[in-house]
C-alpha positions as a printed NumPy array, in Angstrom:
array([[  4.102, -13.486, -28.867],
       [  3.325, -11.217, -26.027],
       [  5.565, -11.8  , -22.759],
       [  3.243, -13.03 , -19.631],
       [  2.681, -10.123, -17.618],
       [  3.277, -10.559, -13.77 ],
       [  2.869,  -8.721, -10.724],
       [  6.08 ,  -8.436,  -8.415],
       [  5.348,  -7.422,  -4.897],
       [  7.983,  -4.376,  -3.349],
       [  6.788,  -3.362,  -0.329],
       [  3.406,  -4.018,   1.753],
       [  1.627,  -2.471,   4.869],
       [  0.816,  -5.174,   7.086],
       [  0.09 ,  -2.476,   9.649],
       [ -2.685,  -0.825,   7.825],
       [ -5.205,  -4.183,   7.49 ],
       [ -4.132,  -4.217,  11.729],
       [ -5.319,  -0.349,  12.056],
       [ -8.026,   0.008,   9.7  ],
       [-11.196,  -1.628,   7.793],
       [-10.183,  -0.959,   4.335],
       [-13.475,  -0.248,   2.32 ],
       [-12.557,   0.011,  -1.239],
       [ -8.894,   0.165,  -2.772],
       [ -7.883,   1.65 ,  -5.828],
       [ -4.289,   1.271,  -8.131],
       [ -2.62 ,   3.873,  -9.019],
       [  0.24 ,   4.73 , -11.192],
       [  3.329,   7.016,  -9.539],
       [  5.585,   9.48 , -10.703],
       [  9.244,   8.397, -10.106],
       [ 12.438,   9.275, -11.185],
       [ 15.315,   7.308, -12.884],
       [ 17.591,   6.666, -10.009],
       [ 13.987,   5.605,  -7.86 ],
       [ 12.748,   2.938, -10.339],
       [ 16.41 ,   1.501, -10.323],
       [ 16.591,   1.371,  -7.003],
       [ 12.654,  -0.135,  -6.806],
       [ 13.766,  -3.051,  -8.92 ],
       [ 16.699,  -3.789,  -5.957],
       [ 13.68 ,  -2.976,  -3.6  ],
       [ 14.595,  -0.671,  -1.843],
       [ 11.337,   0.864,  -0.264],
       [  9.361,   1.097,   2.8  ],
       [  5.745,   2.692,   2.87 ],
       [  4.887,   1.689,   6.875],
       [  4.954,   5.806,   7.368],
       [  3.709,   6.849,   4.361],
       [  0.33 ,   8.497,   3.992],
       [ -1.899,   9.853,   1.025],
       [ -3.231,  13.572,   1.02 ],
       [ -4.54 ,  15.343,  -1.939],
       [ -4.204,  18.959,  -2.83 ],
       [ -5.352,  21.195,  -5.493],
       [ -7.202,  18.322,  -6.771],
       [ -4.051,  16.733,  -7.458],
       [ -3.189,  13.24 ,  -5.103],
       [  0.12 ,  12.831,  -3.401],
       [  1.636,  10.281,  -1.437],
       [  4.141,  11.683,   1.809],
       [  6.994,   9.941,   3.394],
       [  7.63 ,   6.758,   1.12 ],
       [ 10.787,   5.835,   1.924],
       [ 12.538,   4.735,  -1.451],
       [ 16.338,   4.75 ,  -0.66 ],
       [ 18.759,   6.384,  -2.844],
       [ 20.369,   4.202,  -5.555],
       [ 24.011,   3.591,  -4.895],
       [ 25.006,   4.54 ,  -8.255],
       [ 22.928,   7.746,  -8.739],
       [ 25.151,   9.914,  -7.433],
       [ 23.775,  13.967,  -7.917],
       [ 20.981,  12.087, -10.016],
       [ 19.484,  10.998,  -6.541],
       [ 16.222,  12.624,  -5.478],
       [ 15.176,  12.826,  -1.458],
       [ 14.039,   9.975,   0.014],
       [ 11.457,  11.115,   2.024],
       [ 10.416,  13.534,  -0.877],
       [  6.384,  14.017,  -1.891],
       [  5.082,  12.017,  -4.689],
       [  2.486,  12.303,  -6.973],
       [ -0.401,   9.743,  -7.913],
       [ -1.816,   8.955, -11.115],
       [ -5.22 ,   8.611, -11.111],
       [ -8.251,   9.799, -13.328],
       [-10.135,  13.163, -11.675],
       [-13.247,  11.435, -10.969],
       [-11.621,   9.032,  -8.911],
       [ -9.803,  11.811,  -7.608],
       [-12.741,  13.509,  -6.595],
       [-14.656,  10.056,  -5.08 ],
       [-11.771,   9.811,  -2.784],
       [-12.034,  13.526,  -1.952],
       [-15.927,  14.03 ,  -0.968],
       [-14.961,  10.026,   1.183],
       [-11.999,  11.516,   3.306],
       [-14.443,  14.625,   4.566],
       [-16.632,  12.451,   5.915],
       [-15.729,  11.961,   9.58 ],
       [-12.933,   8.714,   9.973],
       [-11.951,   7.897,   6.591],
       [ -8.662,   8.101,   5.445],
       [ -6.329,   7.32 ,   2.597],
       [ -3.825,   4.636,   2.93 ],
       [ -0.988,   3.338,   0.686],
       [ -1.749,  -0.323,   0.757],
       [  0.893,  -2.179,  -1.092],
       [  3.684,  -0.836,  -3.864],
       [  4.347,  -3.104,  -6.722],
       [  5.498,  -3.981, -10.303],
       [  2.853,  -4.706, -12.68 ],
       [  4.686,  -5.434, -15.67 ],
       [  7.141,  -2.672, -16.12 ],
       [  4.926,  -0.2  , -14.592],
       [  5.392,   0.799, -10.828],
       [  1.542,   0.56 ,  -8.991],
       [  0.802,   1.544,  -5.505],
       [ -2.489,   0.312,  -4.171],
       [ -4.262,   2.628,  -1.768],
       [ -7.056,   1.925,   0.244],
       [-10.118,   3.854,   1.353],
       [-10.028,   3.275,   5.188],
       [-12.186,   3.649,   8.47 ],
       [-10.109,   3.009,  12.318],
       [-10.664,   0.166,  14.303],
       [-11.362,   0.554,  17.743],
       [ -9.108,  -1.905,  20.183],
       [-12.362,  -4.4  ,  20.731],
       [-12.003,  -4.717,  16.46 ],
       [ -8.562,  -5.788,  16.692],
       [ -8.632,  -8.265,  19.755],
       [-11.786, -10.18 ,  17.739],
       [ -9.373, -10.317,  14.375],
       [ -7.004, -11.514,  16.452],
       [ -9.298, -14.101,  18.102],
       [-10.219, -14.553,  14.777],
       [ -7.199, -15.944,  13.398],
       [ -6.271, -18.027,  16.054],
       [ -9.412, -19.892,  15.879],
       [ -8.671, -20.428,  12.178],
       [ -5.246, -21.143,  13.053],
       [ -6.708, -23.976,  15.514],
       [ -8.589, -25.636,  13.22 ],
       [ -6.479, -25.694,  10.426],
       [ -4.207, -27.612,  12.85 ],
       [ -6.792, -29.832,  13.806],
       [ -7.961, -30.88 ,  10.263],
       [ -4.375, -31.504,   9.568],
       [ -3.706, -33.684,  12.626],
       [ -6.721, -35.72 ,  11.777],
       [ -5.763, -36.088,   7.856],
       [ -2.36 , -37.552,   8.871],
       [ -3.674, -40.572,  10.785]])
């Protein structure tokens, strides 16, 4: 029998859904070292800095914070260090002729375990303006507001 594959959240970027309108996200694999995935499965990482760039046709992610494993010792890479994204070329390329248009960006949205495998999520995203994010936040506290309404009223 096959064991039930789950996904295991590590780290998330709350900030980005404030900031930006994410248009289209995509998952994609990352190259780690030993002493990184060990220290992933305490979870040890932080991607609120972090940004995606991509060079030579080849996609990186820059300052993902993935603390050095206690026990690594000289095995321990730089924290801060560049790391690459695994994705296929024409995705690659998608992403490539999207970030030249004028505000897109790329944005790490979430890092996670999907089964053994370490995923990062990264989103194709456009800025808000400040008007955006005072009607999201009106938003939500209307929804908030209601939700406590309904419940007041189901509880008599």
């Amino acid at each position: 029998m096959a064991k039930e594959k789950g996904i295991r959240l590590i780290a998330n970027n709350k900030k980005a859904y404030h900031d930006f309108f994410i248009d289209e996200s995509f998952e994609a694999g990352i190259e780690l070292f030993g002493t990184e995935v060990k220290s992933l499965r305490q979870g040890n990482c932080s991607i609120k800095e972090s940004y995606v760039g991509i060079e030579n046709g080849e996609i990186f992610i820059y300052k993902m914070n993935i603390n050095p494993y206690e026990k690594g010792n000289i095995f321990n890479k730089d924290p801060l260090r560049k790391r690459k994204l695994l994705l296929h070329k024409y995705e690659i390329n998608r992403l490539a002729g999207k970030i030249k248009e004028k505000g897109y960006t790329i944005m790490p949205l979430k890092v996670y375990w999907n089964g053994s495998n370490v995923k990062v999520e990264i989103g194709l995203a456009r800025g808000k303006k400040l008007y955006d994010k005072r009607a999201d936040i009106a938003k939500k506290d209307q929804q908030r507001e209601a939700a406590r309404e309904f419940k007041v009223r189901n509880l008599k």
